[in-house]
XYZ file of C-alpha atoms in Angstrom:
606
model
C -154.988 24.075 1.164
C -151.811 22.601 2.172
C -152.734 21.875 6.108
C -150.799 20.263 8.763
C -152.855 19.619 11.967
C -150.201 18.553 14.190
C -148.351 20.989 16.252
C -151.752 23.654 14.922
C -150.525 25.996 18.278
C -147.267 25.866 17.331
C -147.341 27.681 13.951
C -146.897 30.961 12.665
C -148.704 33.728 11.635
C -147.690 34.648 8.173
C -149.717 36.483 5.151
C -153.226 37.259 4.695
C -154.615 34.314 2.105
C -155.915 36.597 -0.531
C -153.136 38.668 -0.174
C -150.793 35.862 -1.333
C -153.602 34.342 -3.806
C -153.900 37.528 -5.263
C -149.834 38.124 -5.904
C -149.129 34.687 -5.948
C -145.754 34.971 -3.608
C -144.862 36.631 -0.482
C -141.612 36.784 1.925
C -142.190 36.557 5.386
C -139.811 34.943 8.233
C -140.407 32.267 10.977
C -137.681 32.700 14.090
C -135.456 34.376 12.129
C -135.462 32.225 8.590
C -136.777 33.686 5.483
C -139.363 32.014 4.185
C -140.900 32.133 0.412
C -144.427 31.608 0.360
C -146.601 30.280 -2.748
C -150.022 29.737 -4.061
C -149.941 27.558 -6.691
C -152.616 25.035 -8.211
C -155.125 26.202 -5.571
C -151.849 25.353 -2.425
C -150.299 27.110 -0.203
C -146.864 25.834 0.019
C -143.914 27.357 1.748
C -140.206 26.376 1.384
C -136.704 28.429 2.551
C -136.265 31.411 0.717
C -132.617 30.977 0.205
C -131.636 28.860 -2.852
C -129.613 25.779 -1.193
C -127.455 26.475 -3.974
C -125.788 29.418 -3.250
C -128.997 32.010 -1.677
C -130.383 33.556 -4.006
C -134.012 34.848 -3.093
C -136.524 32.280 -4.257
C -139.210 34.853 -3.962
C -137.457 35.928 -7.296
C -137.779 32.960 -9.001
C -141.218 31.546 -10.999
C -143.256 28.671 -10.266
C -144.763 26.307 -13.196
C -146.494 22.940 -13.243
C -145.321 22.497 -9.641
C -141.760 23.556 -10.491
C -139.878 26.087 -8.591
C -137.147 27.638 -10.844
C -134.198 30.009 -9.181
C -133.373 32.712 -11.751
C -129.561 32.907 -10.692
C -128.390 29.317 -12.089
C -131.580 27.549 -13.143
C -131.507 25.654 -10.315
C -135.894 23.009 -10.140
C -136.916 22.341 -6.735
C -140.341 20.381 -7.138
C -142.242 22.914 -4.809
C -144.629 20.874 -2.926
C -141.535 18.627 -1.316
C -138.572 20.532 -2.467
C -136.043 18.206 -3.541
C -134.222 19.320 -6.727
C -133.893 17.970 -9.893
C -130.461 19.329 -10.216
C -127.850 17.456 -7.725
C -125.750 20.452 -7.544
C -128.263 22.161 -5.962
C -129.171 20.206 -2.920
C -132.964 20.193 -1.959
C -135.010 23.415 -0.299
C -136.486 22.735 3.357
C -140.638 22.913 2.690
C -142.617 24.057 5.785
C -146.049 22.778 6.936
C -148.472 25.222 6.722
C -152.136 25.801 8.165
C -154.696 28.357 6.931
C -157.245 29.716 9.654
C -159.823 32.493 9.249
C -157.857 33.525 5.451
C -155.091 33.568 7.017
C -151.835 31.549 6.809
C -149.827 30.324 9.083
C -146.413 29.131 8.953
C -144.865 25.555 10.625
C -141.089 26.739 12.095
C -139.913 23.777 11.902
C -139.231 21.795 8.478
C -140.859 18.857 7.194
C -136.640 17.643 6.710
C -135.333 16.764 10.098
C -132.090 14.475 9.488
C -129.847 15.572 11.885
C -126.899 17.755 9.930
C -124.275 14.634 9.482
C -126.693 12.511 7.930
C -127.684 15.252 5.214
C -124.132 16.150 4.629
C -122.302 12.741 4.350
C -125.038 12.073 1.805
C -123.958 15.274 0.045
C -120.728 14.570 0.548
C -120.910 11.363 -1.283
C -123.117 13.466 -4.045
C -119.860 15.638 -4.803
C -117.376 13.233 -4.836
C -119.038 11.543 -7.538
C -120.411 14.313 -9.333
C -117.340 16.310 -8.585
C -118.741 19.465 -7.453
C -116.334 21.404 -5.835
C -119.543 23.635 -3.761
C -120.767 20.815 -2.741
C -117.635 18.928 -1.333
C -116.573 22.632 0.051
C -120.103 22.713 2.089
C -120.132 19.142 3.057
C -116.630 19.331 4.345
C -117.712 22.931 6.812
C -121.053 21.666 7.851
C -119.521 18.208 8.733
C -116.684 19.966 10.848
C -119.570 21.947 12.468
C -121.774 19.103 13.018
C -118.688 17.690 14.805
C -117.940 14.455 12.474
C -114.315 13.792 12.834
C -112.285 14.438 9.946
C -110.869 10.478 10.015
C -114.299 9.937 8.607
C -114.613 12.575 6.338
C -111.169 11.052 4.710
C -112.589 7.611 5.085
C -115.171 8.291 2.747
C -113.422 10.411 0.344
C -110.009 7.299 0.289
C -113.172 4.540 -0.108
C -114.218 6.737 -3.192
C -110.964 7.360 -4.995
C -109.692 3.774 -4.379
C -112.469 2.468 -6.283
C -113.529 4.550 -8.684
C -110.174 4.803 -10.236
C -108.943 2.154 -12.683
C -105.601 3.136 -12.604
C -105.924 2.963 -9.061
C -104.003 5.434 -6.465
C -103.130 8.883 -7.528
C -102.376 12.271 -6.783
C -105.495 13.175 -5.572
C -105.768 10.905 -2.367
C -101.607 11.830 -2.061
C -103.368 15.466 -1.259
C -105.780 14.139 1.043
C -103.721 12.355 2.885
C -100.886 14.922 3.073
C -103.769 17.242 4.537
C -105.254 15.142 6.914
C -101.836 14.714 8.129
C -101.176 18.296 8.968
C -104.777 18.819 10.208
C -103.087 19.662 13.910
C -100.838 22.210 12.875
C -103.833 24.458 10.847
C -106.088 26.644 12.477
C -109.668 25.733 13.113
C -111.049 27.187 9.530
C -108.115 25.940 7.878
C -108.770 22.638 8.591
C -112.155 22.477 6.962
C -110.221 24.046 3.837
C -107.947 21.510 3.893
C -110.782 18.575 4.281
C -112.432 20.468 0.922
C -109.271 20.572 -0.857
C -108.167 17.138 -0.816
C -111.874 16.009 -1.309
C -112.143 18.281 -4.615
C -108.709 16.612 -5.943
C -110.056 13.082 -5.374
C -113.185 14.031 -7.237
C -111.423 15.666 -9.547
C -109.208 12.527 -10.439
C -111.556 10.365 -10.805
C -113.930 12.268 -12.711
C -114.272 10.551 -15.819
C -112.228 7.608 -15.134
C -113.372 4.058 -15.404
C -114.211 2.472 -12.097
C -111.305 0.045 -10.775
C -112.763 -3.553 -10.902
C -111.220 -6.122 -8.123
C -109.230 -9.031 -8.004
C -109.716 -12.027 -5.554
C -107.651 -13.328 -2.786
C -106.365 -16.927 -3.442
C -108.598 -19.526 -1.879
C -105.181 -20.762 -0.101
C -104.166 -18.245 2.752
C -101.814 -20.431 4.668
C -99.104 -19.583 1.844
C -96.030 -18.156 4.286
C -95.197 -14.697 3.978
C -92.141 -15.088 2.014
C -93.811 -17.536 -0.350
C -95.932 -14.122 -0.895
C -93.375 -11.816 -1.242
C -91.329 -13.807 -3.905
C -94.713 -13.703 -6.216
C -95.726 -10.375 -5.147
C -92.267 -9.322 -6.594
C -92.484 -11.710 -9.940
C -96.085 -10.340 -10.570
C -94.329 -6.538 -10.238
C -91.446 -7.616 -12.481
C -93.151 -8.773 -15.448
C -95.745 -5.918 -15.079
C -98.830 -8.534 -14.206
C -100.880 -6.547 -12.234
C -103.764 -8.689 -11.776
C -101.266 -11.341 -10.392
C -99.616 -9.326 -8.304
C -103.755 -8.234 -6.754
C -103.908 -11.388 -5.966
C -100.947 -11.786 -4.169
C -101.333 -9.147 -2.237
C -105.083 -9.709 -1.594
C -103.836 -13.360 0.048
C -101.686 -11.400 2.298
C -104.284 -9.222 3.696
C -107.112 -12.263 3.958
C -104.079 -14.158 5.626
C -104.050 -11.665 8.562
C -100.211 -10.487 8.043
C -99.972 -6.945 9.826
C -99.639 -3.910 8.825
C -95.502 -3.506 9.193
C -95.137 -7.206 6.806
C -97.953 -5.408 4.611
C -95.807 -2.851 3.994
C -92.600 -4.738 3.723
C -94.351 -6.310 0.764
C -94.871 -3.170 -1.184
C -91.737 -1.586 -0.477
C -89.905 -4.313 -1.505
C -91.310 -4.262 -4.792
C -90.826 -0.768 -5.257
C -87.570 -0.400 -4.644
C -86.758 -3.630 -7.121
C -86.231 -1.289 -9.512
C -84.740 2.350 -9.504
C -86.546 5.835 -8.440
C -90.132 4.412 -9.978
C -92.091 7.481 -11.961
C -89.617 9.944 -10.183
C -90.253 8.962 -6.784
C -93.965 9.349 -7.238
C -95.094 5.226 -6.515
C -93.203 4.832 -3.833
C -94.720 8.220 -2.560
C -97.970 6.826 -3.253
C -97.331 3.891 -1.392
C -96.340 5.373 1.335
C -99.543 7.696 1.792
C -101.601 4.863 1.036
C -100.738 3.118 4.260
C -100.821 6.376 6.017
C -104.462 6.548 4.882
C -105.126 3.164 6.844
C -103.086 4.737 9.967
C -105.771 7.467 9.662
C -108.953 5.405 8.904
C -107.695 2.047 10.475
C -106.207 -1.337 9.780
C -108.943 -3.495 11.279
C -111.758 -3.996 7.967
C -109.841 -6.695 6.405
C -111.859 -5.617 3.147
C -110.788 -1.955 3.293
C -107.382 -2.478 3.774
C -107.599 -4.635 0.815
C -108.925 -2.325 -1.200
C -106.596 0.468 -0.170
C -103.663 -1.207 -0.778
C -104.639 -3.034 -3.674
C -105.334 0.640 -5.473
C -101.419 0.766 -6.012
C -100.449 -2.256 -7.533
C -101.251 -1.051 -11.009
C -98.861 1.721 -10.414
C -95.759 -0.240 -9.525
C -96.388 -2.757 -12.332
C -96.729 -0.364 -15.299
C -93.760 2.910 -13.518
C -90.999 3.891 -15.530
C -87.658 2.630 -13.828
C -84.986 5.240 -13.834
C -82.197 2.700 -14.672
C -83.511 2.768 -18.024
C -82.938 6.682 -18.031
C -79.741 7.577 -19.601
C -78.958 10.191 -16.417
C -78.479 7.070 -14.212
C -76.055 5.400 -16.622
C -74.279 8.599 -18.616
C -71.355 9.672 -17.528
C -71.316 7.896 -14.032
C -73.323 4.064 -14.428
C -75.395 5.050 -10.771
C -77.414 1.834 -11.486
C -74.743 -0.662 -11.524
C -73.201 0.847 -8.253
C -76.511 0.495 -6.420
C -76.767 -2.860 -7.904
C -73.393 -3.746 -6.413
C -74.124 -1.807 -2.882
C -76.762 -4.026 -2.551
C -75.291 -6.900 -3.174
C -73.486 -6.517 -0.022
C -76.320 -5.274 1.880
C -76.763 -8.578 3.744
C -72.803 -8.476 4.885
C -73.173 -4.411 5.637
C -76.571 -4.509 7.998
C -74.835 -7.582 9.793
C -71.350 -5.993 10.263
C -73.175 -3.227 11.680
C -76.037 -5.251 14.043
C -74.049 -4.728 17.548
C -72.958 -1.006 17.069
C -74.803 2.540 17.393
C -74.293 4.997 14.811
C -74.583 8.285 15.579
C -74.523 10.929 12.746
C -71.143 12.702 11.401
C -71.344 16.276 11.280
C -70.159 16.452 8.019
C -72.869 13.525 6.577
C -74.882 16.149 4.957
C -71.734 17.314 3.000
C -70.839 14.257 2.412
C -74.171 13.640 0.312
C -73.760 16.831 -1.166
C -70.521 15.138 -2.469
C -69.805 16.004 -6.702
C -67.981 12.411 -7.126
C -70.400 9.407 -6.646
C -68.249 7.389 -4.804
C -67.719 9.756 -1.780
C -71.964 9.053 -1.612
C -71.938 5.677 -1.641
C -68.874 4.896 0.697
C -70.608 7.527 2.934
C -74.050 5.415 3.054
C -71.859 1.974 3.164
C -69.660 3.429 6.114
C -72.775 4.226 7.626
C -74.792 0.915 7.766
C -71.305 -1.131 8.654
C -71.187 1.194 11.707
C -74.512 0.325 12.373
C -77.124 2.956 10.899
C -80.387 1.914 10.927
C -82.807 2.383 7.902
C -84.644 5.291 9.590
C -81.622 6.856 10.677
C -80.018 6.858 7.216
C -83.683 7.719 5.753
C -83.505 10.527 8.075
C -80.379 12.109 7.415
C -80.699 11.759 3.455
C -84.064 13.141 3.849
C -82.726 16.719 5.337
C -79.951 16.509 2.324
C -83.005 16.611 0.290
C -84.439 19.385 1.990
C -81.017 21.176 2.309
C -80.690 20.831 -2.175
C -84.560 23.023 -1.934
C -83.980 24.978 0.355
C -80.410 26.244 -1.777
C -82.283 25.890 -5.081
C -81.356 28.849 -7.291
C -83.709 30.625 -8.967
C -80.966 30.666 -12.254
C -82.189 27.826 -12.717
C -85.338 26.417 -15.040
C -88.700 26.814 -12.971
C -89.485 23.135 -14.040
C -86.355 22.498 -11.973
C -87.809 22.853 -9.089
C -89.833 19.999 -9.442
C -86.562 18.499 -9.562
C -85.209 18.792 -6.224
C -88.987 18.582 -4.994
C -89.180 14.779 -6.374
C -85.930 13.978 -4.469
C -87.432 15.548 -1.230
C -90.679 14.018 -1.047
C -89.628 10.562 -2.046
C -86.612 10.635 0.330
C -88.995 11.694 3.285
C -91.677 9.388 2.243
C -88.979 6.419 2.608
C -87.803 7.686 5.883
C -91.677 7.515 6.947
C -91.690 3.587 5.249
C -88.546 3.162 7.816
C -90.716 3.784 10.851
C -92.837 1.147 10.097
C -90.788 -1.664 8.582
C -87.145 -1.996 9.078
C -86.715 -4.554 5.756
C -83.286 -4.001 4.456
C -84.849 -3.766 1.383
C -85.922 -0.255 2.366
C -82.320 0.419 2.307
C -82.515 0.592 -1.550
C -84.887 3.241 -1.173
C -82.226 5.267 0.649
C -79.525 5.085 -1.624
C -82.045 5.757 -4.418
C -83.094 8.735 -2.565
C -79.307 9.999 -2.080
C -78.296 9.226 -5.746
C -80.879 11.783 -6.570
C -78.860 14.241 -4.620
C -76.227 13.632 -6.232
C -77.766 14.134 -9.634
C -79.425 17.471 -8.358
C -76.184 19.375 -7.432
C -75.883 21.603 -10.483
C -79.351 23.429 -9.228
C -77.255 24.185 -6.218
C -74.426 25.667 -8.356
C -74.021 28.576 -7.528
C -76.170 28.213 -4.051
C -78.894 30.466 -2.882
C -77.798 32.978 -0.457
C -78.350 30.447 2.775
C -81.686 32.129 5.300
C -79.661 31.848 8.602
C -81.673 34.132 10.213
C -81.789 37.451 12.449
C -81.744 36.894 16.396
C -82.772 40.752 16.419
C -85.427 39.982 13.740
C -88.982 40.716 15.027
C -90.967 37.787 14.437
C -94.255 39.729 13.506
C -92.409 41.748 11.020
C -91.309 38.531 9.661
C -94.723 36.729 9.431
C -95.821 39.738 7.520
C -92.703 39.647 5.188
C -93.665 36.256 4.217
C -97.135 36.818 3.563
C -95.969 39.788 1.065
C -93.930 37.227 -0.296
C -96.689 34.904 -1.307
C -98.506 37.902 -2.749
C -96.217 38.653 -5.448
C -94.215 36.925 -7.930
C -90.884 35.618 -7.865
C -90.308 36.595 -4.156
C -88.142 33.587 -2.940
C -85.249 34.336 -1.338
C -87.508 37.078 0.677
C -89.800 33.704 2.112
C -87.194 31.762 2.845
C -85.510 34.593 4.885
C -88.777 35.758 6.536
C -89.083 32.306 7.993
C -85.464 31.878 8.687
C -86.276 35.147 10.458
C -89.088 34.119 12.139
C -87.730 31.487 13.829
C -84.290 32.787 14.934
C -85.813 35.632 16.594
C -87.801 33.218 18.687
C -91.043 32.838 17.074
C -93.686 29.741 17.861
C -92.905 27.272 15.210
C -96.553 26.173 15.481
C -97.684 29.259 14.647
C -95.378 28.950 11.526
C -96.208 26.098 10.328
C -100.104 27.215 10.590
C -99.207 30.411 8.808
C -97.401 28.855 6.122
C -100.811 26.013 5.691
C -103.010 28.963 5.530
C -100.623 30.395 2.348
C -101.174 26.723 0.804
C -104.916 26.105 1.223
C -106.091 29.858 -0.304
C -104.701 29.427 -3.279
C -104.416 26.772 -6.268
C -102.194 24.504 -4.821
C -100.741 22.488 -7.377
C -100.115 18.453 -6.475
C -95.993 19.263 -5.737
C -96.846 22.125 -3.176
C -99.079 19.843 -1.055
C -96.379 17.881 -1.338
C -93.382 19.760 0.008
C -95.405 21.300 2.616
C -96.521 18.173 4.211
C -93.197 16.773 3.843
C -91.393 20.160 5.280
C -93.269 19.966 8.255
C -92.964 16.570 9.118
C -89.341 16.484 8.567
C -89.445 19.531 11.204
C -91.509 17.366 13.339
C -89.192 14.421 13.688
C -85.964 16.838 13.997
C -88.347 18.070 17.240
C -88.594 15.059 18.828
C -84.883 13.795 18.388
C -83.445 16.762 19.686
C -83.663 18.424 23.313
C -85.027 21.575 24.414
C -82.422 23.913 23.645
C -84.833 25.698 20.377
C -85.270 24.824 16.857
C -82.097 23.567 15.248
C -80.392 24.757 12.004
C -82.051 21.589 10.119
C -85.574 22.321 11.589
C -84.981 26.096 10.283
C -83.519 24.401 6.494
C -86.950 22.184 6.423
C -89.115 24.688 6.598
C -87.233 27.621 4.578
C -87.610 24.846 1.863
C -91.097 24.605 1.765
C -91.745 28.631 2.150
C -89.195 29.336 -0.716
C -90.776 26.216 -3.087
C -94.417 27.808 -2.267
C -93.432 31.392 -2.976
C -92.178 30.087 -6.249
C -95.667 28.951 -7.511
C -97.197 31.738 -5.549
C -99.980 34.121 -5.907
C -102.365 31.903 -7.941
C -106.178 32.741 -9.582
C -107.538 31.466 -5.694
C -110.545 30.127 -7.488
C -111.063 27.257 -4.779
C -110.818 29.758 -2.189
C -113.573 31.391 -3.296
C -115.824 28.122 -3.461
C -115.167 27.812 -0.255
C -115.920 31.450 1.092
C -119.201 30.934 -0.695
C -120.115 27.521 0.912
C -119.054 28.961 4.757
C -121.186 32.278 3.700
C -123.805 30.231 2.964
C -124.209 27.621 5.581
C -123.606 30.968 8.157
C -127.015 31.925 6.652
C -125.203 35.396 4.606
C -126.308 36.578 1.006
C -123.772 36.169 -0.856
C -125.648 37.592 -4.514
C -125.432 41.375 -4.691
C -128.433 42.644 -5.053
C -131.010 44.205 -1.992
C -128.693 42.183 0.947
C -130.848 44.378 3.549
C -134.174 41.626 2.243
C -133.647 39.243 4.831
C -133.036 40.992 7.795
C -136.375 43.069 6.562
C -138.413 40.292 6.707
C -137.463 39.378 9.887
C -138.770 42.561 11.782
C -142.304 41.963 9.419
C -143.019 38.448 10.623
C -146.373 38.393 12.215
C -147.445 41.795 11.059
């Protein structure tokens, strides 16, 4: 018999041993957990009666040549030790077990004992590479539980997807990011959604994919910086990507911070025009955000991190060689010749404070080109900075969304999204570097205003806002928005709503991430959320106390109206994850007899 002598006193009584010889199984329960009981090849052996996978009764299943089989998915656990021969699985606890007088008795505690983080970063790892979405969805709750922060959750899962990824970084570790951004502003369950979600789309992109195989630093890192960033820029140009590694390798083993680090990729990525519709410089930009979350201090990390975009901004399409940037107005040739006098502009401007026109967002709502461009040149002669400009092009962005008419294509939308996401993520460059290079990134950002007007023409109806409203009456308005098709206009008022008759903002914005994380998000809703709410953010802290302003209430009415466009979805995610919180709560989540459990727990001992 399967006998463990330590802890003898401490053990169980269980079934009668020719009880269980004679049927071969029984159920009993040890403080409270079911427990499956065999006798097999003359053993007693005893594991967890819940499938790891997703509970089913193991009683239920059959036991041959030392194999334990679960009927539901066909899920082996070799019985004597439990682990499984199917990875999407996970392995069943086994319990010690002692037979006395014919009768056996039951250990309580199980022969496992890694504490909860160990078992689940292991798991963890085990999805992300297998990508199983039930997996990733219980690693990401029982990590939360077990208290890991959620920086090292995203550690693991940015470590994966930057290596495992030829084409290096992509929309996948965009979404994690994005989400471990907002993690503050969700509620407590919503954050372990979000955690799963961006951990199933970096699983997801790399599934498949060739790993990404690294370059080396040059043996020479005394090179100065702007030695660097004239090669880094070369490499870029003539689409050498393993150069440009290189290059950008050196900088990192040369010990250059993290603001020059990202003066050297936003350089490059504004050399040339609106790269792969604002997506790579978008991808930058998250990319060091992922090293603001996880930290700049492993030289080899941040290498690897960073070095996951340079195949992006060598091979991105450059809208200058689009026929909208040069038919009927040549936009590429007036940037070119804005920047030209970029240099003369930013020092014109060094000694003077610019403080935003009222009119500026009209202004970049301009129909003629050259009211745009004199408005962004006026601006930096009077002294603008590049987050100031970055900022106030970033709520034109948001204004363009939030008056998107529905007359228009739905593939539009992704249209005015592009412009709003890459204009915010070079406003969030601008608070780390203040390169006048960035600069092109704001004019690139505005000249995609311009070329979105005609999805403002006509205009939505413009969500002002009630004072009277009620702002529970408007919560629930939006939520009935999300549940049905096609109800824009009634989201973007609900939040306009919301807010004017004095509701938290906070709450809001948790409301509005627990309408993104239940359903299918697509890559572009992530997106505009993330971007929404930190462009509400920043509005908070430049203003004063007096309530949310009309551009904090435009932000966010543009992110409820572009979610209630792609809105209700299939929700399959969401119901991964309701399975994987069911299950590590200890619930049944199969159908049949759900009463067998809690049965076995009043019959333990008899």
């Amino acid at each position: 018999m399967a006998v463990d002598d330590a802890g003898r006193d401490e053990y169980r009584k269980a079934v009668d041993l020719d009880d269980l010889r004679k049927e071969g199984r029984a159920l009993t329960a040890v403080d409270g957990t079911p427990i499956a009981l065999f006798y097999h090849e003359g053993e007693v052996r005893a594991v967890n009666n819940r499938c790891p996978h997703m509970g089913f009764p193991l009683t239920e299943g059959t036991v041959d040549e030392g194999v334990l089989t679960c009927h539901w998915h066909h899920a082996r656990f070799e019985l004597s030790c439990g682990d499984t021969f199917d990875p999407w699985a996970d392995d069943v606890d086994t319990y010690p077990t002692d037979v006395r007088d014919g009768t056996v008795y039951v250990s309580p505690a199980p022969r496992r004992s890694d504490p909860p983080g160990v078992h689940w970063r292991e798991r963890l790892d085990d999805g992300l590479e297998q990508n199983l979405r039930l997996v990733l969805a219980k690693s990401a709750v029982a990590l939360t539980d077990a208290g890991v922060p959620p920086a090292e959750v995203v550690e693991r899962g940015v470590t994966f997807g930057v290596g495992n990824r030829a084409d290096g970084w992509s929309s996948g570790l965009t979404i994690l990011v994005a989400l471990a951004n907002r993690l503050p502003d969700l509620d407590e369950p919503d954050r372990k959604r979000a955690l799963y979600q961006g951990l199933t789309e970096v699983a997801g992109d790399c599934d498949g994919e060739a790993p990404k195989f690294d370059q080396e630093a040059f043996a020479a890192t005394d090179v100065p910086f702007e030695r660097l960033l004239s090669w880094f820029r070369e490499n870029v140009e003539v689409r050498d990507a393993d150069g440009a590694e290189r290059v950008l390798r050196t900088a990192v083993a040369a010990g250059h911070d993290p603001e020059k680090l990202t003066e050297l990729l936003v350089t490059a990525a504004t050399d040339h025009r609106y790269l792969n519709t604002g997506h790579t410089f978008d991808y930058v930009n998250k990319a060091t955000e992922a090293l603001d979350l996880i930290g700049w201090d492993d030289e080899e990390r941040t290498a690897e991190v960073l070095a996951s975009l340079v195949r992006g901004l060598a091979t991105a399409d450059r809208a200058e060689e689009t026929s909208s940037w040069r038919q009927p107005d040549d936009l590429a040739t007036m940037c070119e010749e804005s920047f030209a006098r970029l240099d003369d502009l930013v020092a014109a401007g060094e000694a003077k404070t610019w403080t935003e026109p009222d009119d500026f967002t009209e202004r970049l709502h301009a129909a003629d080109p050259e009211t745009v461009f004199d408005a962004l040149e006026g601006a930096i002669e009077d002294g603008a900075t590049v987050e100031q400009l970055a900022s106030a092009v970033s709520f034109a962005a948001a204004k363009r969304v939030a008056l998107f008419a529905t007359s228009n294509e739905f593939a539009d939308w992704n249209t005015v999204h592009h412009t709003f996401t890459f204009a915010n993520a070079v406003h969030r460059a601008a608070e780390r570097t203040d390169a006048t290079a960035l600069y092109r990134g704001v004019f690139d950002a505005a000249v995609n205003v311009y070329l979105d007007r005609f999805l403002n023409t006509p205009p939505a109806p413009e969500a002002t806002g009630d004072p009277d409203a009620d702002p529970e009456t408007a919560l629930e308005s939006l939520r009935t928005a999300f549940e049905q098709q096609g109800r824009v206009q009634q989201a973007g008022d609900a939040v306009a709503d919301y807010l004017a008759g004095g509701g938290d903002p906070d709450r809001l914005k948790a409301a509005l991430g627990n309408a993104l994380l239940v359903e299918d998000t697509n890559f572009h809703t992530f997106q505009a959320y993330e971007a929404a709410c930190r462009q509400f953010d920043r509005r908070a802290a430049a203003g004063d106390d007096a309530g949310v302003t009309d551009e904090q209430r435009d932000c966010l009415v543009a992110a409820a109206r572009y979610m209630a466009a792609h809105y209700p979805t299939r929700r399959s995610r969401e119901q991964t994850f309701s399975i994987a919180a069911r299950l590590l709560r200890g619930e049944r989540v199969d159908a049949a007899d759900e009463g067998r459990d809690a049965d076995a727990e009043t019959t333990a001992g008899d």
